[in-house]
CSV table of C-alpha atoms and ligand atoms in Angstrom, one decimal:
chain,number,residue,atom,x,y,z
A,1,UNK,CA,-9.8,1.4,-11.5
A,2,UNK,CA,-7.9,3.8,-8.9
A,3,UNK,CA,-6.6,7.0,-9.9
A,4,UNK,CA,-4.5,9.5,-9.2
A,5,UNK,CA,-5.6,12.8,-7.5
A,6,UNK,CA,-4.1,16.1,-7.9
A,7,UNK,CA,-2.6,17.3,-4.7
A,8,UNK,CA,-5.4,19.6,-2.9
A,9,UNK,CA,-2.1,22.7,-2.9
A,10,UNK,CA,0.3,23.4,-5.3
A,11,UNK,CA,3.5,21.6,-5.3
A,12,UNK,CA,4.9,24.3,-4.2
A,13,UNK,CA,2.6,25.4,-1.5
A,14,UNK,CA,4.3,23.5,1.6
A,15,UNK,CA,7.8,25.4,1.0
A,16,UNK,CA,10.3,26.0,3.0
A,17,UNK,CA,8.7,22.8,5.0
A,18,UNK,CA,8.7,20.4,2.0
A,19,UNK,CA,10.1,21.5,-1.0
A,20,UNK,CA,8.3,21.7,-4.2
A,21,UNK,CA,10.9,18.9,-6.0
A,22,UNK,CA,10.1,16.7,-3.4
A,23,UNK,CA,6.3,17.1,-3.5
A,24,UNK,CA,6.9,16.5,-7.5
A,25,UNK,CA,8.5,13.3,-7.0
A,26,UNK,CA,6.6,12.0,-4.2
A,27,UNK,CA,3.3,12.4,-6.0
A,28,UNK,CA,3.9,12.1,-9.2
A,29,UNK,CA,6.4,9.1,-9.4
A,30,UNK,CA,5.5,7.5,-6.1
A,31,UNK,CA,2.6,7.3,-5.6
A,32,UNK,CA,1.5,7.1,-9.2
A,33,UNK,CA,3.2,3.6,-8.9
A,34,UNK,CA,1.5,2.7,-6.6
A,35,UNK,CA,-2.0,3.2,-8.4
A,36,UNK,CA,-0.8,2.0,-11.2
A,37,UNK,CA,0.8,-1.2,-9.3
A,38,UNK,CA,-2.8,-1.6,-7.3
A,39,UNK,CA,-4.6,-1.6,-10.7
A,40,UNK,CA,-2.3,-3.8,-12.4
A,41,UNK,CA,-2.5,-6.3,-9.5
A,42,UNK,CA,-6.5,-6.4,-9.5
A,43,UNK,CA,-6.5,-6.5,-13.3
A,44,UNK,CA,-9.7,-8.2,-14.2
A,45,UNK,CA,-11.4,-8.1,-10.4
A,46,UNK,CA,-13.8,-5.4,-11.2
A,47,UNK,CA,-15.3,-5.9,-7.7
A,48,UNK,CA,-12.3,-4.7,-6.1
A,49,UNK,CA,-11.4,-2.9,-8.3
A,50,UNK,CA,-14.7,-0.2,-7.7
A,51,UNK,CA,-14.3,-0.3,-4.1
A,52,UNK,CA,-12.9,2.8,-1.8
A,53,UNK,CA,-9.5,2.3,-1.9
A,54,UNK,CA,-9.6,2.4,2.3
A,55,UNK,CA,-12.1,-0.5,2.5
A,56,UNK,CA,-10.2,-3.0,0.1
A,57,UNK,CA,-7.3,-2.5,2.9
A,58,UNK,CA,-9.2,-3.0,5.5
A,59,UNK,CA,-10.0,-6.5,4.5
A,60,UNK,CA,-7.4,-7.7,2.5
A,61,UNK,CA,-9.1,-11.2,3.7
A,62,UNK,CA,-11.4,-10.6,0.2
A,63,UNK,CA,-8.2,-10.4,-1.9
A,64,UNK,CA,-6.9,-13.0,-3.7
A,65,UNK,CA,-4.1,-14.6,-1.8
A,66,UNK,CA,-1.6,-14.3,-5.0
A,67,UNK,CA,-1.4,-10.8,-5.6
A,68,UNK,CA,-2.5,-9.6,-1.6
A,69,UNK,CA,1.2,-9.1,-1.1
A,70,UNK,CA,0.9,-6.7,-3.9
A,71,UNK,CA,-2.3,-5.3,-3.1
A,72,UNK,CA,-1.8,-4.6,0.9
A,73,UNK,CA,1.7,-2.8,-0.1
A,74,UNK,CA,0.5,-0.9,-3.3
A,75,UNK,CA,-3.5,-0.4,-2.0
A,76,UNK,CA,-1.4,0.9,1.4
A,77,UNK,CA,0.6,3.1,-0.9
A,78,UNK,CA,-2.3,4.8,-2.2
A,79,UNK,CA,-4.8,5.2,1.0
A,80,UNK,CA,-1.6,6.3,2.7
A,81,UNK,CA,-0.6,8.8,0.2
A,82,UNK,CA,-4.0,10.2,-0.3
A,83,UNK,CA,-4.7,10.6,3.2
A,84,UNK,CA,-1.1,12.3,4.0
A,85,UNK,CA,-1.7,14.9,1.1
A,86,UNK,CA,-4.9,16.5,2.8
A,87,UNK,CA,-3.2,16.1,6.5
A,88,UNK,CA,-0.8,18.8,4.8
A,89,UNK,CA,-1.3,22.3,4.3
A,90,UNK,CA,0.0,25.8,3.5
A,91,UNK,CA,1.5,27.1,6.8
A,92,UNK,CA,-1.1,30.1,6.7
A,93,UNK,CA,-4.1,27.9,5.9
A,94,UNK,CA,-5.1,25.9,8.7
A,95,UNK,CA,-2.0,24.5,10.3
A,96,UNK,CA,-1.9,26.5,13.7
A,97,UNK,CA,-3.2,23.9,16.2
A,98,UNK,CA,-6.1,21.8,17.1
A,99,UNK,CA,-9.2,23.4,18.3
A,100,UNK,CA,-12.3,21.8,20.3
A,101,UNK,CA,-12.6,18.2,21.4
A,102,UNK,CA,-9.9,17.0,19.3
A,103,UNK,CA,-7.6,19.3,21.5
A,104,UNK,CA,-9.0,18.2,24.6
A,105,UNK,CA,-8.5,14.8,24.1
A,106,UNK,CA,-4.6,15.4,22.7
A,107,UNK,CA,-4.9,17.1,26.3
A,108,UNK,CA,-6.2,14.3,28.1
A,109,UNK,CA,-4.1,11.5,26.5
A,110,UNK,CA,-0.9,13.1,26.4
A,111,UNK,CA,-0.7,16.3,28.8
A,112,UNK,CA,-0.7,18.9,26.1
A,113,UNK,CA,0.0,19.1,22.4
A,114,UNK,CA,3.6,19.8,23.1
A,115,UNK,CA,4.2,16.3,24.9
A,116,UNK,CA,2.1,14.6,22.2
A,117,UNK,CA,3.8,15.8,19.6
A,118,UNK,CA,7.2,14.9,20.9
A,119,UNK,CA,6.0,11.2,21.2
A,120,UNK,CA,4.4,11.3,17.7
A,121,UNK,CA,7.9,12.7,16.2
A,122,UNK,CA,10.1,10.0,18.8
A,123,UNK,CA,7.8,7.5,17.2
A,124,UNK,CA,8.9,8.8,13.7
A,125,UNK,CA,12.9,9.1,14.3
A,126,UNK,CA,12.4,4.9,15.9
A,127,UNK,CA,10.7,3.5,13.3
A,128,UNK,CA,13.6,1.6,11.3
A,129,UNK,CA,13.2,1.6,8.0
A,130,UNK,CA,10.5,2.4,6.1
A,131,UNK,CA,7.3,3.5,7.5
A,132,UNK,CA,4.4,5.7,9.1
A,133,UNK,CA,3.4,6.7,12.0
A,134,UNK,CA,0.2,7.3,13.0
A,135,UNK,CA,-2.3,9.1,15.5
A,136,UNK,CA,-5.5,6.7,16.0
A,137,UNK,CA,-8.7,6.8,17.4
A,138,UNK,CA,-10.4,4.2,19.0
A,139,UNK,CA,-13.7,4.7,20.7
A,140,UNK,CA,-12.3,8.4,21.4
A,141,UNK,CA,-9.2,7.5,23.0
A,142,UNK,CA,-5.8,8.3,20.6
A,143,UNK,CA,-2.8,6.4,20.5
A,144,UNK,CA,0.2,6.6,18.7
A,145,UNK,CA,1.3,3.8,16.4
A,146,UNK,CA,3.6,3.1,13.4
A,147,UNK,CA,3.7,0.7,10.6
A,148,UNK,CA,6.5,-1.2,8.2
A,149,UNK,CA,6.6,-0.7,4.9
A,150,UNK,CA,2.8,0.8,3.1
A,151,UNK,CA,0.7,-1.2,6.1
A,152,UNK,CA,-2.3,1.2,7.6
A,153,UNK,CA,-4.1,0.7,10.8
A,154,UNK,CA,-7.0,0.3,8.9
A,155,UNK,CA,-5.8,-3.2,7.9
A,156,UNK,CA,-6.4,-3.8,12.1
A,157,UNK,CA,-9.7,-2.0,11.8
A,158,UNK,CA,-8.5,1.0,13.6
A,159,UNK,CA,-9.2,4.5,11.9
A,160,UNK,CA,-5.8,6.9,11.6
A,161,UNK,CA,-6.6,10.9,11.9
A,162,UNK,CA,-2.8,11.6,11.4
A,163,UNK,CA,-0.2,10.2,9.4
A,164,UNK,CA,3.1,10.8,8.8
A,165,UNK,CA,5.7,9.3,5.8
A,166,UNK,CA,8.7,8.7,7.0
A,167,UNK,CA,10.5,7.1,4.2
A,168,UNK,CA,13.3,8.1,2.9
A,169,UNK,CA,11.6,9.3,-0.4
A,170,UNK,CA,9.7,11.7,1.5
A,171,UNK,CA,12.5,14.0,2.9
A,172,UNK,CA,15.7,12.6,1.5
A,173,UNK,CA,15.9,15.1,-0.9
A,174,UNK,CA,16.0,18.4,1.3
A,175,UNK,CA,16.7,16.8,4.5
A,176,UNK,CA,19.0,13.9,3.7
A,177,UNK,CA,19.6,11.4,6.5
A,178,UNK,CA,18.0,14.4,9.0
A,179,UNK,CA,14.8,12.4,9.4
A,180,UNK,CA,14.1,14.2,13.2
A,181,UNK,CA,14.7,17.8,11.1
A,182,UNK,CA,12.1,17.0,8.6
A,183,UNK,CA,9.7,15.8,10.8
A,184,UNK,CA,10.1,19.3,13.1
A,185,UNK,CA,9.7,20.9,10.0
A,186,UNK,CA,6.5,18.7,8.9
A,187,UNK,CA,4.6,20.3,12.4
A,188,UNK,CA,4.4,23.6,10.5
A,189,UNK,CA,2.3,22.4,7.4
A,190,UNK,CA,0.2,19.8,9.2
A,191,UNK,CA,-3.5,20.7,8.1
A,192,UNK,CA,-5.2,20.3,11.9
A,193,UNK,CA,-8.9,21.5,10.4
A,194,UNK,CA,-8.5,18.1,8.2
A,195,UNK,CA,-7.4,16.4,11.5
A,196,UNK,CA,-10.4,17.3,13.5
A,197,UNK,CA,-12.5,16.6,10.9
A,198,UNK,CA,-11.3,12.8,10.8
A,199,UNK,CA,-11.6,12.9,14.4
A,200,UNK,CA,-15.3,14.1,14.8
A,201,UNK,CA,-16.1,12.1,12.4
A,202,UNK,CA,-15.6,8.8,13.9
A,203,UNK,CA,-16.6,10.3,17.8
B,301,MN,MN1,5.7,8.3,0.5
């Protein structure tokens, strides 16, 4: 069985950025329907059913072709969501900028963290429709992707460090259609300790 985990913060703890309603409903109505939708799919399989939700999506091969529809968008839903909650943190805890070799390489790829970050957000305003976008790593290099729907690089077998949700149900409430406002906003609470953790721990 999957379950739900608390958010790491209050629900409030992200405000002004992301507002407290929104964090409500986003966690507790999304993506507790999406656990509840990934158990209810792999009713039964108690093989799947025990793994880490990040390594049933990363081969959705093992899955039972009629439910991996369900699975790849609901199993998405909750790796996605999971992750995004610990990229996330109070503005005073942790969300400055990245340090060490995570900041060289952001550096190195893009220029500097300014240039990267208007790429990542560019990505984020582009993506029609539902979706994420994503900072990966590959071997130590980054690039910036994003994805339909609940996909995840890791159904590619590439490892995302950043993510971002940029459906509607994410930021309609307090930002309305202003997708590129909430993401401008979303810079001040990303949690870049959590980020350079990812990232050291696959370099
Ligand atoms: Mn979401």
């Amino acid at each position: 069985m999957f379950t739900l985990g608390d958010l790491p913060y209050a629900y409030n703890a992200l405000e002004p950025f992301i507002d407290e309603r929104t964090m409500q409903i986003h966690h507790d109505k999304h993506h507790a329907a999406y656990v509840k939708n990934l158990n209810d799919a792999l009713a039964g399989q108690e093989e799947l059913l025990s793994l880490p939700v990040d390594t049933l999506i990363g081969d959705l091969s093992k899955v039972p072709e009629v439910v991996r529809t369900k699975v790849r968008n609901n199993g998405g839903g909750h790796a996605n969501h999971t992750m995004f909650w610990s990229m996330m943190a109070a503005p005073s805890e942790g969300s400055d900028k990245p340090s060490g070799a995570l900041s060289e390489v952001i550096d190195k790829t893009f220029g500097d963290l300014a240039t990267f970050q208007e790429k990542f957000s560019q990505a984020g305003v582009g993506r029609f429709g539902s979706g994420w976008v994503w900072l990966v790593a590959d071997k130590g290099a980054l690039t910036i992707t994003d994805t339909p729907n609940q996909d995840s690089p890791l159904m590619d077998g590439r490892v995302p460090i950043l993510g971002l949700d940029v459906w509607e149900h994410a930021y309609y409430l307090k930002y309305q259609n202003l997708r590129a406002d909430y993401i401008k906003a979303w810079w001040n609470v990303v949690n870049w300790r959590e980020v350079e953790r990812r990232f050291n721990t696959i370099t």
